[in-house]
Coordinates of C-alpha atoms in Angstrom, one line a residue:
M1 CA 104.2 46.9 66.6
T2 CA 100.7 47.6 65.5
S3 CA 98.3 44.7 65.2
M4 CA 95.5 44.5 62.5
N5 CA 91.9 43.2 63.3
I6 CA 90.1 41.2 60.6
H7 CA 86.5 42.1 60.7
A8 CA 85.2 40.0 57.7
T9 CA 85.9 36.7 56.3
E10 CA 86.9 36.8 52.7
L11 CA 85.0 34.4 50.4
P12 CA 86.8 32.5 47.8
A13 CA 86.8 34.2 44.4
V14 CA 84.3 33.0 41.7
S15 CA 85.3 33.2 38.1
D16 CA 83.3 35.3 35.6
N17 CA 82.5 32.3 33.4
S18 CA 80.5 30.6 36.1
V19 CA 78.3 33.7 36.6
V20 CA 77.5 33.8 32.8
E21 CA 76.6 30.1 32.6
E22 CA 74.3 30.3 35.6
T23 CA 72.6 33.4 34.1
V24 CA 72.1 31.7 30.7
M25 CA 70.7 28.6 32.4
N26 CA 68.2 30.7 34.3
D27 CA 67.2 32.5 31.2
E28 CA 66.6 29.2 29.3
I29 CA 64.4 27.9 32.1
D30 CA 62.4 31.1 31.9
V31 CA 62.0 30.8 28.1
E32 CA 60.9 27.2 28.4
N33 CA 58.4 28.1 31.0
D34 CA 57.1 30.9 28.9
A35 CA 56.8 28.6 25.9
E36 CA 55.0 26.0 27.9
S37 CA 52.7 28.8 29.1
D38 CA 52.1 30.0 25.6
V39 CA 51.3 26.5 24.4
A40 CA 48.9 25.9 27.3
S41 CA 47.3 29.3 26.5
D42 CA 46.9 28.4 22.8
E43 CA 45.4 25.0 23.7
T44 CA 43.0 26.8 26.1
V45 CA 41.9 29.2 23.4
Q46 CA 41.5 26.4 20.9
N47 CA 39.5 24.4 23.4
E48 CA 37.4 27.4 24.1
L49 CA 36.8 27.9 20.4
T50 CA 36.0 24.2 19.9
V51 CA 33.5 24.3 22.7
E52 CA 32.0 27.5 21.4
A53 CA 31.8 26.1 17.8
N54 CA 30.3 22.9 19.1
A55 CA 27.8 24.8 21.1
G56 CA 27.0 26.8 17.9
I57 CA 26.4 23.7 15.9
K58 CA 24.3 22.1 18.6
G59 CA 22.3 25.3 18.8
F60 CA 21.8 25.3 15.0
V61 CA 20.6 21.7 15.0
T62 CA 18.4 22.2 18.1
R63 CA 16.8 25.1 16.4
L64 CA 16.0 23.1 13.3
Y65 CA 14.3 20.5 15.4
N66 CA 12.4 23.1 17.4
V67 CA 11.3 25.2 14.5
C68 CA 10.8 22.7 11.7
L69 CA 9.7 19.6 13.6
D70 CA 8.2 21.3 16.6
R71 CA 10.1 19.1 19.1
E72 CA 13.3 18.7 21.0
P73 CA 16.1 16.7 19.3
D74 CA 16.6 13.0 20.2
N75 CA 20.2 12.1 21.1
D76 CA 20.9 10.0 18.1
G77 CA 19.6 12.6 15.7
M78 CA 21.6 15.4 17.5
N79 CA 24.8 13.4 17.4
Y80 CA 24.3 12.5 13.7
W81 CA 23.8 16.1 12.5
V82 CA 26.5 17.6 14.8
N83 CA 29.0 15.1 13.5
L84 CA 28.2 15.9 9.8
L85 CA 28.4 19.6 10.4
E86 CA 31.6 19.5 12.5
T87 CA 33.4 17.3 10.0
G88 CA 32.3 19.5 7.1
Q89 CA 30.3 16.8 5.4
E90 CA 27.2 19.0 5.6
N91 CA 26.4 22.7 5.5
G92 CA 23.6 24.9 6.7
I93 CA 21.5 24.9 3.5
H94 CA 21.7 21.1 2.9
T95 CA 21.0 20.3 6.5
A96 CA 18.0 22.6 6.5
F97 CA 16.8 21.0 3.3
D98 CA 16.9 17.5 4.9
F99 CA 14.7 18.8 7.7
I100 CA 12.2 20.7 5.5
F101 CA 11.8 17.8 3.1
S102 CA 12.0 15.0 5.6
E103 CA 9.1 12.6 5.9
E104 CA 8.3 14.0 9.3
F105 CA 8.0 17.5 8.0
C106 CA 6.2 16.6 4.8
N107 CA 3.6 14.7 6.9
K108 CA 2.5 18.1 8.1
N109 CA 1.0 18.5 4.6
L110 CA 1.3 22.2 5.0
C111 CA -0.7 24.4 2.6
N112 CA 1.2 27.1 0.7
D113 CA 0.6 29.8 3.3
D114 CA 1.8 27.7 6.2
Y115 CA 4.7 26.3 4.3
V116 CA 6.0 29.9 3.7
K117 CA 5.4 30.8 7.3
Y118 CA 7.6 27.9 8.5
L119 CA 10.3 29.0 6.1
Y120 CA 10.3 32.5 7.6
K121 CA 10.9 31.1 11.1
A122 CA 13.5 28.6 10.0
F123 CA 15.6 30.8 7.7
M124 CA 14.9 34.3 8.8
G125 CA 14.6 33.7 12.5
R126 CA 11.5 35.8 12.6
E127 CA 7.8 35.9 11.8
Y128 CA 6.6 36.7 8.2
D129 CA 5.8 40.1 6.9
V130 CA 2.6 40.3 4.9
E131 CA 4.2 41.6 1.8
G132 CA 6.8 38.9 1.8
L133 CA 4.2 36.2 2.6
N134 CA 2.0 37.3 -0.3
Y135 CA 5.0 37.3 -2.7
W136 CA 6.1 33.8 -2.0
V137 CA 2.6 32.3 -1.7
G138 CA 1.8 34.0 -5.0
L139 CA 4.8 32.2 -6.7
L140 CA 3.6 28.9 -5.3
N141 CA 0.1 29.4 -6.5
L142 CA 1.5 30.1 -10.0
G143 CA 3.3 26.8 -10.1
T144 CA 6.7 27.5 -8.6
S145 CA 7.9 24.4 -6.7
R146 CA 8.5 24.3 -3.0
E147 CA 12.1 23.5 -3.7
E148 CA 12.6 26.7 -5.7
V149 CA 11.0 28.7 -2.9
F150 CA 13.2 26.9 -0.4
N151 CA 16.3 28.1 -2.4
G152 CA 15.0 31.7 -2.3
F153 CA 15.0 31.6 1.5
A154 CA 18.1 29.5 2.0
T155 CA 20.3 31.7 -0.2
S156 CA 19.1 34.9 1.5
K157 CA 21.4 37.3 3.4
E158 CA 19.3 36.7 6.5
F159 CA 20.0 33.0 6.5
A160 CA 23.7 33.6 5.8
A161 CA 23.8 35.9 8.9
L162 CA 22.0 33.2 10.9
C163 CA 24.6 30.6 9.9
D164 CA 27.4 32.9 10.8
D165 CA 25.9 33.4 14.3
Y166 CA 26.0 29.6 14.8
Q167 CA 29.4 29.3 13.1
I168 CA 27.9 27.1 10.3
A169 CA 29.1 27.1 6.7
V170 CA 26.2 28.3 4.6
G171 CA 26.5 26.2 1.5
V172 CA 24.8 26.6 -1.9
A173 CA 21.3 26.2 -3.4
V174 CA 20.0 22.7 -3.8
E175 CA 19.2 21.2 -7.1
V176 CA 15.6 21.6 -8.1
P177 CA 13.9 18.3 -9.2
Q178 CA 11.7 18.0 -12.3
Y179 CA 8.6 17.7 -10.2
G180 CA 8.2 19.6 -6.9
T181 CA 7.1 18.2 -3.6
V182 CA 3.4 18.7 -2.8
P183 CA 1.2 17.9 0.2
R184 CA -0.9 14.8 0.2
D185 CA -3.6 15.5 2.7
K186 CA -5.3 18.3 4.7
C187 CA -2.9 20.9 6.2
T188 CA -2.3 20.0 9.9
V189 CA -2.3 23.7 10.7
C190 CA -5.3 25.2 9.0
G191 CA -7.1 22.1 7.7
K192 CA -7.0 23.2 4.0
Q193 CA -7.3 20.3 1.5
D194 CA -4.2 19.5 -0.6
G195 CA -4.3 20.5 -4.2
V196 CA -4.4 17.1 -5.9
T197 CA -7.3 15.9 -3.7
A198 CA -9.1 19.2 -4.3
F199 CA -8.6 18.9 -8.1
I200 CA -10.0 15.4 -8.3
T201 CA -12.9 16.2 -5.9
R202 CA -13.7 19.2 -8.1
L203 CA -13.9 17.0 -11.3
Y204 CA -16.3 14.7 -9.5
N205 CA -18.4 17.7 -8.3
V206 CA -18.5 19.7 -11.5
C207 CA -18.4 17.0 -14.2
L208 CA -20.3 14.1 -12.5
D209 CA -22.4 16.2 -10.1
R210 CA -21.5 14.0 -7.1
E211 CA -18.9 13.4 -4.4
P212 CA -16.0 11.1 -5.2
D213 CA -16.1 7.5 -4.1
E214 CA -13.0 6.5 -2.0
E215 CA -11.7 4.0 -4.5
G216 CA -12.0 6.4 -7.4
L217 CA -10.5 9.3 -5.5
N218 CA -7.5 7.3 -4.4
Y219 CA -6.9 5.9 -7.9
W220 CA -6.9 9.3 -9.6
R221 CA -4.8 11.0 -6.9
Y222 CA -2.2 8.3 -7.2
L223 CA -1.8 8.9 -10.9
L224 CA -1.3 12.6 -10.4
W225 CA 1.0 12.2 -7.4
T226 CA 3.2 9.8 -9.3
H227 CA 3.1 11.9 -12.4
A228 CA 1.8 8.9 -14.4
R229 CA -1.0 11.2 -15.7
T230 CA -1.4 14.9 -16.2
G231 CA -4.3 17.3 -15.4
A232 CA -5.4 17.1 -19.1
D233 CA -5.3 13.3 -19.1
I234 CA -7.4 12.9 -16.0
S235 CA -9.9 15.5 -17.2
S236 CA -10.4 13.7 -20.5
Y237 CA -11.2 10.4 -18.6
F238 CA -14.0 12.3 -16.8
I239 CA -15.5 14.1 -19.8
F240 CA -15.5 11.0 -22.0
S241 CA -16.5 8.6 -19.3
E242 CA -19.7 6.6 -19.7
E243 CA -21.1 8.3 -16.6
F244 CA -20.7 11.8 -18.2
E245 CA -21.9 10.8 -21.6
N246 CA -25.0 9.2 -20.1
K247 CA -26.0 12.8 -19.2
D248 CA -27.0 13.0 -22.9
L249 CA -26.1 16.7 -23.0
S250 CA -26.9 19.0 -25.9
D251 CA -24.0 20.9 -27.5
E252 CA -25.0 24.0 -25.6
E253 CA -25.1 22.2 -22.2
F254 CA -21.8 20.5 -23.1
I255 CA -20.1 23.9 -23.6
E256 CA -21.5 25.2 -20.3
Y257 CA -19.9 22.2 -18.5
M258 CA -16.6 23.0 -20.2
Y259 CA -16.6 26.5 -18.8
R260 CA -17.4 25.4 -15.3
A261 CA -15.0 22.5 -15.3
F262 CA -11.9 24.0 -16.9
F263 CA -12.3 27.7 -16.6
N264 CA -13.8 27.6 -13.1
R265 CA -16.4 30.1 -14.2
E266 CA -19.7 30.5 -16.0
Y267 CA -19.6 31.1 -19.7
D268 CA -19.5 34.4 -21.4
S269 CA -22.0 34.9 -24.3
E270 CA -19.4 35.6 -26.9
G271 CA -17.3 32.6 -26.0
K272 CA -20.3 30.3 -25.9
S273 CA -21.5 31.5 -29.3
Y274 CA -18.1 30.9 -30.7
W275 CA -18.0 27.3 -29.6
L276 CA -21.6 26.6 -30.7
W277 CA -20.8 27.9 -34.2
E278 CA -17.8 25.6 -34.3
M279 CA -19.9 22.6 -33.3
Y280 CA -22.6 23.5 -35.7
D281 CA -20.0 23.5 -38.4
G282 CA -18.8 20.0 -37.6
M283 CA -16.3 20.4 -34.8
N284 CA -16.7 17.3 -32.5
R285 CA -16.6 17.3 -28.7
S286 CA -13.0 16.0 -28.6
H287 CA -11.8 19.1 -30.4
V288 CA -13.9 21.4 -28.2
F289 CA -12.5 19.8 -25.1
A290 CA -9.0 20.2 -26.4
G291 CA -9.7 23.9 -26.9
F292 CA -10.5 24.2 -23.2
V293 CA -7.9 22.1 -21.6
N294 CA -5.1 23.4 -23.8
S295 CA -6.0 26.9 -22.9
K296 CA -4.2 29.5 -20.7
E297 CA -7.1 29.5 -18.2
F298 CA -6.9 25.8 -17.5
S299 CA -3.1 26.1 -17.2
V300 CA -3.5 28.7 -14.5
L301 CA -6.2 26.5 -12.8
C302 CA -3.8 23.5 -12.7
Q303 CA -1.0 25.7 -11.3
Q304 CA -3.2 26.7 -8.5
Y305 CA -3.8 23.1 -7.6
G306 CA -0.2 22.1 -8.0
I307 CA -1.1 19.9 -11.0
T308 CA 1.1 19.1 -14.0
L309 CA -0.9 20.4 -16.9
G310 CA 0.0 18.2 -19.8
T311 CA -1.7 18.5 -23.2
Y312 CA -4.6 16.8 -24.9
T313 CA -4.6 15.7 -28.6
P314 CA -8.1 15.7 -30.0
V315 CA -9.4 12.8 -32.1
D316 CA -11.8 12.7 -35.0
D317 CA -15.1 10.9 -34.5
A318 CA -15.1 7.2 -35.2
L319 CA -17.0 6.2 -38.4
T320 CA -20.1 5.1 -36.5
P321 CA -23.5 5.0 -38.1
D322 CA -24.6 8.0 -36.1
Y323 CA -21.6 10.1 -37.1
V324 CA -22.0 9.2 -40.8
A325 CA -25.7 9.9 -40.6
K326 CA -25.1 13.3 -39.2
M327 CA -22.5 14.2 -41.8
S328 CA -24.8 12.9 -44.5
Y329 CA -27.7 15.0 -43.2
V330 CA -25.8 18.2 -43.2
A331 CA -24.2 17.6 -46.5
R332 CA -27.5 16.7 -48.3
E333 CA -29.2 19.8 -46.8
R334 CA -26.5 22.1 -48.0
L335 CA -26.2 20.4 -51.4
I336 CA -29.9 20.7 -51.9
L337 CA -29.6 24.4 -51.2
G338 CA -27.0 24.6 -53.9
E339 CA -24.4 25.9 -51.4
Y340 CA -21.3 24.2 -52.8
Y341 CA -21.2 24.3 -56.6
G342 CA -20.5 27.7 -57.8
Q343 CA -18.5 28.4 -54.5
G344 CA -15.3 26.8 -55.8
T345 CA -15.8 23.7 -53.6
L346 CA -17.6 21.3 -56.0
T347 CA -18.8 21.4 -59.5
K348 CA -22.4 20.8 -60.2
A349 CA -21.7 17.4 -61.6
Q350 CA -19.7 16.5 -58.5
A351 CA -22.5 17.7 -56.3
N352 CA -25.1 15.7 -58.2
S353 CA -22.9 12.6 -58.0
L354 CA -22.3 12.9 -54.3
M355 CA -26.0 13.5 -53.7
T356 CA -26.7 10.2 -55.5
T357 CA -24.2 8.5 -53.2
I358 CA -25.8 10.0 -50.1
T359 CA -29.3 8.9 -51.0
V360 CA -28.3 5.2 -50.8
P361 CA -27.6 3.6 -47.4
V362 CA -24.4 5.5 -46.7
W363 CA -23.3 3.4 -43.8
D364 CA -23.6 0.2 -45.8
F365 CA -21.3 1.8 -48.4
L366 CA -18.7 3.0 -45.9
N367 CA -18.6 0.0 -43.6
T368 CA -17.6 -2.6 -46.1
N369 CA -14.7 -4.6 -44.5
S370 CA -13.5 -6.4 -47.6
M371 CA -13.1 -4.1 -50.6
T372 CA -10.8 -3.6 -53.6
K373 CA -8.3 -0.9 -53.8
V374 CA -10.6 1.2 -56.0
R375 CA -13.4 0.7 -53.6
K376 CA -11.2 1.9 -50.7
M377 CA -10.3 5.0 -52.6
Q378 CA -14.0 5.6 -53.3
R379 CA -14.7 5.1 -49.6
L380 CA -12.0 7.6 -48.6
H381 CA -13.2 10.1 -51.1
V382 CA -16.8 10.0 -49.8
I383 CA -15.6 10.3 -46.2
N384 CA -13.5 13.3 -47.0
M385 CA -16.2 15.0 -49.0
L386 CA -18.8 14.4 -46.3
R387 CA -16.5 15.9 -43.7
T388 CA -15.7 18.8 -45.9
I389 CA -19.3 19.6 -46.6
S390 CA -20.6 19.0 -43.1
K391 CA -18.0 21.3 -41.6
W392 CA -18.2 24.0 -44.3
H393 CA -19.2 27.4 -42.8
L394 CA -21.2 29.9 -44.9
K395 CA -23.0 32.6 -43.0
S396 CA -25.7 33.0 -45.6
Y397 CA -27.0 29.5 -44.7
S398 CA -26.5 29.9 -40.9
N399 CA -30.1 28.9 -40.4
I400 CA -29.2 25.2 -41.0
R401 CA -29.2 23.5 -37.6
P402 CA -29.3 19.7 -37.9
S403 CA -30.7 18.0 -34.9
L404 CA -30.3 14.3 -34.9

């Protein structure tokens, strides 16, 4: 009988179902591990993006402090602006606006040139180019407000690219106020005087031939800075001030002052002759002044100083003895020469009647406070006739030059 050797121990059989279940379980574990790995990876990426964005915002804010305010940010300020930008409450343009028009920045009192140079560094990330500088400064000198120029830089492609680099939302242009921001003292960079102070100082120099006193300078500057008065208003106060009138200027001298004060130049012969003719024919100094300050040349001058122009409404001379005497003199001389009857202005009878009235004390007749309705009508008629005759211009009698 042949014996059999058993060389291996047989293991108990395992069912097929057990193998499948174990495989599935292992696969599920692998999937869960992969999912957890993906989540962890996503969180890592998000954290990295957040850190990067936060670094971008901080970099943007730091840059505004460095470039606009010439200093490092303080912790409170940094946290304040970073929070507003992170939460979407602020954007690049509005944040930059708050820096550029902050009290700290405005206290630099930058002149137009240096203001534009700062905008180049803040919004373009570079120094200015000469052509661009001249363009923007030219606009400011012509009366464009600093807020409008700010919008020109803030809405540029260069600033949009800068915001993109810092992962900042650009935003839209700011609303332009009725009156733009202007400096209120000498420029801290170049020392140039601010426009309002220079404008007032110039009125003192040209009109009153002296330097301004501190009280007067501060008073007039305040009225212009607060827009309580315009350039035309302030100018009228100087020209019709007692100090100016005490110069006792002739008409010719008065016109020469008008050119220097409001056209910033000496007179031209043709222009001077024109105004002298007008004054010889009865135009008073209020109307002459209005012709200068309501002109294009004075408008440009105000723009250069950053002054609101305004307008001036001339007034007729008050019925003073001197004014009536002058009108009477001119009227009598021209009536005596027979200038008016036969010219369609007066009949001979009217001329003779008016001459009779003029030979009596005219002021006594015109200055009666208590009068009947008929007397008031007579008074008005005489006043109008005097004004008409004294202002009438006829070149054949141009040699008449009353001097009272």
